[in-house]
Amino acid sequence: MIAFIIRRLLAMIPLLFIVSVITFFIIQLPPGDFFDTMQAEIAQNGSSQDAQTFQILRVRYGLDQPIWVQYLRWVQGWPEGDFGWSMAWSAPVWPLVRDRLLYTVVLGAFSLLITVTYAIPVGIYSSTHQYSLGDNAFSLLGFIGLSLPGFLLALFWMFVGALVLRINVGGVMSAEFSNAPLSWAKLVDLWNHFWPPAVILGLSSTAQMQRIMRSSMLDVLNQQFITT
């Protein structure tokens, strides 16, 4: 078991390298760079900026170097936890990621909890009541969950929440609670902002696990040691 885990971890190294190379070069495919976009936005707003200033910034951030040199400069800081500099936020990348990492982990864990809590009982019920009304209803809901993309559901929820329910659907919590001390009202507001993205995020995996659980249970129930 330990040898298997070690082999898997070692196999991740070339995989991460390949993914990083592909991702980096895909980012470089559009014409221009970050400062070309900034210069175009400044011109669109009716302002102007000396082109020499942007060239100095390109040299400062290494954007005048060949792509492979930029890639090597980017990856050489990984062992030290240095993932580069965000020119859009004018800050190091890792602190920006770290500040949002806790919310991402909690959101993913809660969506996984929703998936397991719903999919396993429903999959067991569907397998033990094959082709019943409940099985067909849960199967229909599962196919709908698999077919609807998460971003579409998120847009639909934003539309319903903002225009129909008249609630704030953005951010971690409402603005009036951002600097307020911990209270029951703040926890309720945090929960109201938290559960919709968790449900939307876990919907597709819930439907997929439900179908897998159903088919796996049907295979087991049809085995000879069960039927006899």
PDB file of C-alpha atoms in Angstrom:
ATOM      1  CA  MET A   1       0.000   0.000   0.000  1.00  0.00           C
ATOM      2  CA  ILE A   2       2.795   2.402   0.901  1.00  0.00           C
ATOM      3  CA  ALA A   3       4.635   1.562  -2.334  1.00  0.00           C
ATOM      4  CA  PHE A   4       1.447   2.240  -4.311  1.00  0.00           C
ATOM      5  CA  ILE A   5       1.019   5.647  -2.654  1.00  0.00           C
ATOM      6  CA  ILE A   6       4.671   6.518  -3.322  1.00  0.00           C
ATOM      7  CA  ARG A   7       4.323   5.562  -6.996  1.00  0.00           C
ATOM      8  CA  ARG A   8       1.220   7.711  -7.281  1.00  0.00           C
ATOM      9  CA  LEU A   9       2.944  10.678  -5.665  1.00  0.00           C
ATOM     10  CA  LEU A  10       5.958  10.310  -7.953  1.00  0.00           C
ATOM     11  CA  ALA A  11       3.660  10.099 -10.972  1.00  0.00           C
ATOM     12  CA  MET A  12       2.188  13.454  -9.965  1.00  0.00           C
ATOM     13  CA  ILE A  13       5.511  15.229 -10.550  1.00  0.00           C
ATOM     14  CA  PRO A  14       5.661  14.883 -14.363  1.00  0.00           C
ATOM     15  CA  LEU A  15       1.886  15.377 -14.521  1.00  0.00           C
ATOM     16  CA  LEU A  16       2.099  18.689 -12.666  1.00  0.00           C
ATOM     17  CA  PHE A  17       4.999  19.740 -14.888  1.00  0.00           C
ATOM     18  CA  ILE A  18       3.055  18.980 -18.076  1.00  0.00           C
ATOM     19  CA  VAL A  19      -0.070  20.739 -16.791  1.00  0.00           C
ATOM     20  CA  SER A  20       1.931  23.805 -15.753  1.00  0.00           C
ATOM     21  CA  VAL A  21       3.636  24.019 -19.163  1.00  0.00           C
ATOM     22  CA  ILE A  22       0.353  23.670 -21.053  1.00  0.00           C
ATOM     23  CA  THR A  23      -1.409  26.188 -18.795  1.00  0.00           C
ATOM     24  CA  PHE A  24       1.397  28.730 -19.039  1.00  0.00           C
ATOM     25  CA  PHE A  25       1.613  28.561 -22.813  1.00  0.00           C
ATOM     26  CA  ILE A  26      -2.173  28.724 -23.245  1.00  0.00           C
ATOM     27  CA  ILE A  27      -2.143  31.953 -21.229  1.00  0.00           C
ATOM     28  CA  GLN A  28       0.462  33.312 -23.657  1.00  0.00           C
ATOM     29  CA  LEU A  29      -1.608  32.499 -26.768  1.00  0.00           C
ATOM     30  CA  PRO A  30      -3.732  35.703 -26.945  1.00  0.00           C
ATOM     31  CA  PRO A  31      -1.941  38.591 -28.672  1.00  0.00           C
ATOM     32  CA  GLY A  32      -0.334  41.192 -26.451  1.00  0.00           C
ATOM     33  CA  ASP A  33       0.332  41.071 -22.731  1.00  0.00           C
ATOM     34  CA  PHE A  34      -1.060  42.513 -19.514  1.00  0.00           C
ATOM     35  CA  PHE A  35       0.306  45.980 -20.179  1.00  0.00           C
ATOM     36  CA  ASP A  36      -1.090  46.030 -23.721  1.00  0.00           C
ATOM     37  CA  THR A  37      -4.520  45.411 -22.192  1.00  0.00           C
ATOM     38  CA  MET A  38      -3.937  48.109 -19.583  1.00  0.00           C
ATOM     39  CA  GLN A  39      -2.821  50.566 -22.254  1.00  0.00           C
ATOM     40  CA  ALA A  40      -5.936  49.835 -24.327  1.00  0.00           C
ATOM     41  CA  GLU A  41      -8.193  50.353 -21.295  1.00  0.00           C
ATOM     42  CA  ILE A  42      -6.520  53.674 -20.501  1.00  0.00           C
ATOM     43  CA  ALA A  43      -6.958  54.805 -24.108  1.00  0.00           C
ATOM     44  CA  GLN A  44     -10.599  53.681 -24.066  1.00  0.00           C
ATOM     45  CA  ASN A  45     -11.249  55.848 -21.010  1.00  0.00           C
ATOM     46  CA  GLY A  46      -9.949  58.873 -22.882  1.00  0.00           C
ATOM     47  CA  SER A  47      -6.621  59.078 -21.061  1.00  0.00           C
ATOM     48  CA  SER A  48      -3.120  58.549 -22.352  1.00  0.00           C
ATOM     49  CA  GLN A  49       0.111  57.124 -21.016  1.00  0.00           C
ATOM     50  CA  ASP A  50       3.635  57.253 -22.344  1.00  0.00           C
ATOM     51  CA  ALA A  51       4.472  54.039 -24.227  1.00  0.00           C
ATOM     52  CA  GLN A  52       7.961  54.137 -22.726  1.00  0.00           C
ATOM     53  CA  THR A  53       6.426  53.725 -19.260  1.00  0.00           C
ATOM     54  CA  PHE A  54       4.780  50.466 -20.288  1.00  0.00           C
ATOM     55  CA  GLN A  55       8.030  49.273 -21.843  1.00  0.00           C
ATOM     56  CA  ILE A  56       9.846  49.934 -18.557  1.00  0.00           C
ATOM     57  CA  LEU A  57       7.176  47.918 -16.730  1.00  0.00           C
ATOM     58  CA  ARG A  58       7.579  45.059 -19.219  1.00  0.00           C
ATOM     59  CA  VAL A  59      11.310  44.963 -18.527  1.00  0.00           C
ATOM     60  CA  ARG A  60      10.727  45.165 -14.770  1.00  0.00           C
ATOM     61  CA  TYR A  61       8.346  42.190 -14.756  1.00  0.00           C
ATOM     62  CA  GLY A  62      10.298  40.217 -17.353  1.00  0.00           C
ATOM     63  CA  LEU A  63       7.611  40.302 -20.042  1.00  0.00           C
ATOM     64  CA  ASP A  64      10.222  41.285 -22.619  1.00  0.00           C
ATOM     65  CA  GLN A  65      11.941  37.903 -22.170  1.00  0.00           C
ATOM     66  CA  PRO A  66      11.244  34.791 -24.300  1.00  0.00           C
ATOM     67  CA  ILE A  67       8.336  32.632 -23.152  1.00  0.00           C
ATOM     68  CA  TRP A  68      10.546  29.814 -21.906  1.00  0.00           C
ATOM     69  CA  VAL A  69      12.552  32.274 -19.779  1.00  0.00           C
ATOM     70  CA  GLN A  70       9.330  33.640 -18.289  1.00  0.00           C
ATOM     71  CA  TYR A  71       8.223  30.090 -17.485  1.00  0.00           C
ATOM     72  CA  LEU A  72      11.511  29.239 -15.749  1.00  0.00           C
ATOM     73  CA  ARG A  73      11.344  32.434 -13.701  1.00  0.00           C
ATOM     74  CA  TRP A  74       7.818  31.493 -12.712  1.00  0.00           C
ATOM     75  CA  VAL A  75       8.505  27.914 -11.589  1.00  0.00           C
ATOM     76  CA  GLN A  76      11.829  28.517  -9.841  1.00  0.00           C
ATOM     77  CA  GLY A  77      10.036  30.079  -6.884  1.00  0.00           C
ATOM     78  CA  TRP A  78       7.612  27.185  -6.349  1.00  0.00           C
ATOM     79  CA  PRO A  79       9.793  25.266  -3.836  1.00  0.00           C
ATOM     80  CA  GLU A  80       9.865  28.397  -1.660  1.00  0.00           C
ATOM     81  CA  GLY A  81       6.126  29.026  -1.989  1.00  0.00           C
ATOM     82  CA  ASP A  82       6.681  31.960  -4.355  1.00  0.00           C
ATOM     83  CA  PHE A  83       4.074  31.800  -7.129  1.00  0.00           C
ATOM     84  CA  GLY A  84       4.933  35.128  -8.674  1.00  0.00           C
ATOM     85  CA  TRP A  85       3.486  38.612  -8.609  1.00  0.00           C
ATOM     86  CA  SER A  86      -0.089  39.529  -9.502  1.00  0.00           C
ATOM     87  CA  MET A  87       0.074  42.589 -11.703  1.00  0.00           C
ATOM     88  CA  ALA A  88      -3.708  43.014 -11.568  1.00  0.00           C
ATOM     89  CA  TRP A  89      -3.736  43.161  -7.742  1.00  0.00           C
ATOM     90  CA  SER A  90      -0.199  44.543  -7.284  1.00  0.00           C
ATOM     91  CA  ALA A  91       0.526  41.892  -4.657  1.00  0.00           C
ATOM     92  CA  PRO A  92       2.225  38.481  -4.353  1.00  0.00           C
ATOM     93  CA  VAL A  93       0.079  35.625  -5.649  1.00  0.00           C
ATOM     94  CA  TRP A  94       0.328  33.303  -2.644  1.00  0.00           C
ATOM     95  CA  PRO A  95      -1.187  35.704  -0.035  1.00  0.00           C
ATOM     96  CA  LEU A  96      -4.075  36.358  -2.426  1.00  0.00           C
ATOM     97  CA  VAL A  97      -4.668  32.613  -2.775  1.00  0.00           C
ATOM     98  CA  ARG A  98      -4.141  31.933   0.932  1.00  0.00           C
ATOM     99  CA  ASP A  99      -6.760  34.486   1.991  1.00  0.00           C
ATOM    100  CA  ARG A 100      -9.368  32.705  -0.129  1.00  0.00           C
ATOM    101  CA  LEU A 101      -8.198  29.151   0.458  1.00  0.00           C
ATOM    102  CA  LEU A 102     -10.137  28.613   3.695  1.00  0.00           C
ATOM    103  CA  TYR A 103     -13.438  29.555   2.058  1.00  0.00           C
ATOM    104  CA  THR A 104     -12.671  27.237  -0.853  1.00  0.00           C
ATOM    105  CA  VAL A 105     -11.846  24.289   1.412  1.00  0.00           C
ATOM    106  CA  VAL A 106     -14.940  24.801   3.584  1.00  0.00           C
ATOM    107  CA  LEU A 107     -17.146  25.207   0.522  1.00  0.00           C
ATOM    108  CA  GLY A 108     -15.746  22.052  -1.070  1.00  0.00           C
ATOM    109  CA  ALA A 109     -16.092  20.067   2.174  1.00  0.00           C
ATOM    110  CA  PHE A 110     -19.692  21.143   2.640  1.00  0.00           C
ATOM    111  CA  SER A 111     -20.598  20.313  -0.966  1.00  0.00           C
ATOM    112  CA  LEU A 112     -18.987  16.888  -0.464  1.00  0.00           C
ATOM    113  CA  LEU A 113     -21.059  16.411   2.690  1.00  0.00           C
ATOM    114  CA  ILE A 114     -24.209  17.242   0.723  1.00  0.00           C
ATOM    115  CA  THR A 115     -23.190  14.784  -1.989  1.00  0.00           C
ATOM    116  CA  VAL A 116     -22.588  11.894   0.413  1.00  0.00           C
ATOM    117  CA  THR A 117     -25.633  12.620   2.587  1.00  0.00           C
ATOM    118  CA  TYR A 118     -28.007  12.669  -0.380  1.00  0.00           C
ATOM    119  CA  ALA A 119     -26.488  10.352  -2.977  1.00  0.00           C
ATOM    120  CA  ILE A 120     -25.832   7.243  -0.866  1.00  0.00           C
ATOM    121  CA  PRO A 121     -29.339   6.864   0.651  1.00  0.00           C
ATOM    122  CA  VAL A 122     -31.016   7.722  -2.660  1.00  0.00           C
ATOM    123  CA  GLY A 123     -28.783   5.287  -4.549  1.00  0.00           C
ATOM    124  CA  ILE A 124     -29.606   2.510  -2.076  1.00  0.00           C
ATOM    125  CA  TYR A 125     -33.331   3.255  -2.274  1.00  0.00           C
ATOM    126  CA  SER A 126     -33.300   3.342  -6.091  1.00  0.00           C
ATOM    127  CA  SER A 127     -31.493   0.003  -6.289  1.00  0.00           C
ATOM    128  CA  THR A 128     -33.859  -1.728  -3.856  1.00  0.00           C
ATOM    129  CA  HIS A 129     -36.942  -0.218  -5.557  1.00  0.00           C
ATOM    130  CA  GLN A 130     -35.835  -0.573  -9.180  1.00  0.00           C
ATOM    131  CA  TYR A 131     -38.200   0.961 -11.763  1.00  0.00           C
ATOM    132  CA  SER A 132     -40.602   2.160  -9.073  1.00  0.00           C
ATOM    133  CA  LEU A 133     -42.115   5.637  -9.089  1.00  0.00           C
ATOM    134  CA  GLY A 134     -39.527   6.839  -6.578  1.00  0.00           C
ATOM    135  CA  ASP A 135     -36.663   5.329  -8.573  1.00  0.00           C
ATOM    136  CA  ASN A 136     -37.884   6.995 -11.761  1.00  0.00           C
ATOM    137  CA  ALA A 137     -38.318  10.334  -9.984  1.00  0.00           C
ATOM    138  CA  PHE A 138     -34.834  10.235  -8.458  1.00  0.00           C
ATOM    139  CA  SER A 139     -33.360   9.103 -11.790  1.00  0.00           C
ATOM    140  CA  LEU A 140     -35.027  12.051 -13.536  1.00  0.00           C
ATOM    141  CA  LEU A 141     -33.615  14.455 -10.954  1.00  0.00           C
ATOM    142  CA  GLY A 142     -30.208  12.835 -11.353  1.00  0.00           C
ATOM    143  CA  PHE A 143     -30.217  13.247 -15.127  1.00  0.00           C
ATOM    144  CA  ILE A 144     -31.271  16.874 -14.739  1.00  0.00           C
ATOM    145  CA  GLY A 145     -28.427  17.441 -12.269  1.00  0.00           C
ATOM    146  CA  LEU A 146     -25.925  15.879 -14.668  1.00  0.00           C
ATOM    147  CA  SER A 147     -27.134  17.838 -17.684  1.00  0.00           C
ATOM    148  CA  LEU A 148     -27.294  21.311 -16.132  1.00  0.00           C
ATOM    149  CA  PRO A 149     -23.893  23.052 -15.913  1.00  0.00           C
ATOM    150  CA  GLY A 150     -23.025  24.635 -12.600  1.00  0.00           C
ATOM    151  CA  PHE A 151     -22.410  28.115 -14.016  1.00  0.00           C
ATOM    152  CA  LEU A 152     -25.932  28.147 -15.508  1.00  0.00           C
ATOM    153  CA  LEU A 153     -27.469  27.239 -12.157  1.00  0.00           C
ATOM    154  CA  ALA A 154     -25.346  29.923 -10.498  1.00  0.00           C
ATOM    155  CA  LEU A 155     -26.579  32.554 -12.958  1.00  0.00           C
ATOM    156  CA  PHE A 156     -30.168  31.399 -12.417  1.00  0.00           C
ATOM    157  CA  TRP A 157     -29.769  31.652  -8.642  1.00  0.00           C
ATOM    158  CA  MET A 158     -28.258  35.138  -8.944  1.00  0.00           C
ATOM    159  CA  PHE A 159     -31.219  36.201 -11.091  1.00  0.00           C
ATOM    160  CA  VAL A 160     -33.805  34.730  -8.707  1.00  0.00           C
ATOM    161  CA  GLY A 161     -32.050  35.971  -5.582  1.00  0.00           C
ATOM    162  CA  ALA A 162     -31.430  39.516  -6.785  1.00  0.00           C
ATOM    163  CA  LEU A 163     -34.610  40.221  -8.785  1.00  0.00           C
ATOM    164  CA  VAL A 164     -37.232  37.937  -7.233  1.00  0.00           C
ATOM    165  CA  LEU A 165     -36.208  37.363  -3.605  1.00  0.00           C
ATOM    166  CA  ARG A 166     -34.466  40.751  -3.297  1.00  0.00           C
ATOM    167  CA  ILE A 167     -31.515  39.366  -1.346  1.00  0.00           C
ATOM    168  CA  ASN A 168     -27.763  39.879  -1.622  1.00  0.00           C
ATOM    169  CA  VAL A 169     -26.311  36.894  -3.502  1.00  0.00           C
ATOM    170  CA  GLY A 170     -22.690  38.052  -3.763  1.00  0.00           C
ATOM    171  CA  GLY A 171     -19.755  37.880  -1.400  1.00  0.00           C
ATOM    172  CA  VAL A 172     -19.176  35.903   1.766  1.00  0.00           C
ATOM    173  CA  MET A 173     -21.563  38.031   3.818  1.00  0.00           C
ATOM    174  CA  SER A 174     -23.520  41.258   3.581  1.00  0.00           C
ATOM    175  CA  ALA A 175     -21.603  44.528   3.763  1.00  0.00           C
ATOM    176  CA  GLU A 176     -23.145  45.543   7.093  1.00  0.00           C
ATOM    177  CA  PHE A 177     -21.724  42.395   8.752  1.00  0.00           C
ATOM    178  CA  SER A 178     -18.209  42.483   7.261  1.00  0.00           C
ATOM    179  CA  ASN A 179     -16.674  44.424  10.180  1.00  0.00           C
ATOM    180  CA  ALA A 180     -19.315  43.606  12.784  1.00  0.00           C
ATOM    181  CA  PRO A 181     -18.510  41.429  15.825  1.00  0.00           C
ATOM    182  CA  LEU A 182     -19.565  37.797  15.823  1.00  0.00           C
ATOM    183  CA  SER A 183     -23.277  37.420  16.503  1.00  0.00           C
ATOM    184  CA  TRP A 184     -26.189  35.142  15.695  1.00  0.00           C
ATOM    185  CA  ALA A 185     -27.378  37.515  12.954  1.00  0.00           C
ATOM    186  CA  LYS A 186     -23.913  37.457  11.363  1.00  0.00           C
ATOM    187  CA  LEU A 187     -23.830  33.637  11.417  1.00  0.00           C
ATOM    188  CA  VAL A 188     -27.276  33.481   9.807  1.00  0.00           C
ATOM    189  CA  ASP A 189     -26.194  35.943   7.118  1.00  0.00           C
ATOM    190  CA  LEU A 190     -23.013  33.924   6.508  1.00  0.00           C
ATOM    191  CA  TRP A 191     -25.075  30.736   6.185  1.00  0.00           C
ATOM    192  CA  ASN A 192     -27.481  32.393   3.722  1.00  0.00           C
ATOM    193  CA  HIS A 193     -24.523  33.328   1.531  1.00  0.00           C
ATOM    194  CA  PHE A 194     -22.844  29.958   1.966  1.00  0.00           C
ATOM    195  CA  TRP A 195     -25.366  27.212   1.242  1.00  0.00           C
ATOM    196  CA  PRO A 196     -26.458  28.209  -2.335  1.00  0.00           C
ATOM    197  CA  PRO A 197     -22.957  27.926  -3.907  1.00  0.00           C
ATOM    198  CA  ALA A 198     -22.314  24.740  -1.906  1.00  0.00           C
ATOM    199  CA  VAL A 199     -25.496  23.132  -3.244  1.00  0.00           C
ATOM    200  CA  ILE A 200     -24.801  24.284  -6.806  1.00  0.00           C
ATOM    201  CA  LEU A 201     -21.199  23.085  -6.590  1.00  0.00           C
ATOM    202  CA  GLY A 202     -22.223  19.665  -5.308  1.00  0.00           C
ATOM    203  CA  LEU A 203     -25.217  19.105  -7.581  1.00  0.00           C
ATOM    204  CA  SER A 204     -23.369  17.502 -10.485  1.00  0.00           C
ATOM    205  CA  SER A 205     -21.243  15.236  -8.291  1.00  0.00           C
ATOM    206  CA  THR A 206     -24.346  14.330  -6.267  1.00  0.00           C
ATOM    207  CA  ALA A 207     -26.191  13.188  -9.372  1.00  0.00           C
ATOM    208  CA  GLN A 208     -23.144  11.265 -10.584  1.00  0.00           C
ATOM    209  CA  MET A 209     -22.596   9.495  -7.249  1.00  0.00           C
ATOM    210  CA  GLN A 210     -26.293   8.680  -7.067  1.00  0.00           C
ATOM    211  CA  ARG A 211     -26.160   6.873 -10.412  1.00  0.00           C
ATOM    212  CA  ILE A 212     -22.917   5.089  -9.506  1.00  0.00           C
ATOM    213  CA  MET A 213     -24.340   4.000  -6.146  1.00  0.00           C
ATOM    214  CA  ARG A 214     -27.495   2.681  -7.799  1.00  0.00           C
ATOM    215  CA  SER A 215     -25.648   0.680 -10.455  1.00  0.00           C
ATOM    216  CA  SER A 216     -23.145  -0.707  -7.923  1.00  0.00           C
ATOM    217  CA  MET A 217     -25.923  -1.804  -5.579  1.00  0.00           C
ATOM    218  CA  LEU A 218     -27.806  -3.462  -8.445  1.00  0.00           C
ATOM    219  CA  ASP A 219     -24.665  -5.417  -9.377  1.00  0.00           C
ATOM    220  CA  VAL A 220     -24.298  -6.624  -5.797  1.00  0.00           C
ATOM    221  CA  LEU A 221     -27.982  -7.481  -5.399  1.00  0.00           C
ATOM    222  CA  ASN A 222     -27.848  -9.623  -8.538  1.00  0.00           C
ATOM    223  CA  GLN A 223     -24.870 -11.655  -7.344  1.00  0.00           C
ATOM    224  CA  GLN A 224     -25.447 -15.344  -6.643  1.00  0.00           C
ATOM    225  CA  PHE A 225     -24.630 -15.087  -2.948  1.00  0.00           C
ATOM    226  CA  ILE A 226     -27.541 -12.609  -2.660  1.00  0.00           C
ATOM    227  CA  THR A 227     -30.103 -14.216  -4.982  1.00  0.00           C
ATOM    228  CA  THR A 228     -29.665 -17.657  -3.433  1.00  0.00           C
TER     229      THR A 228
END
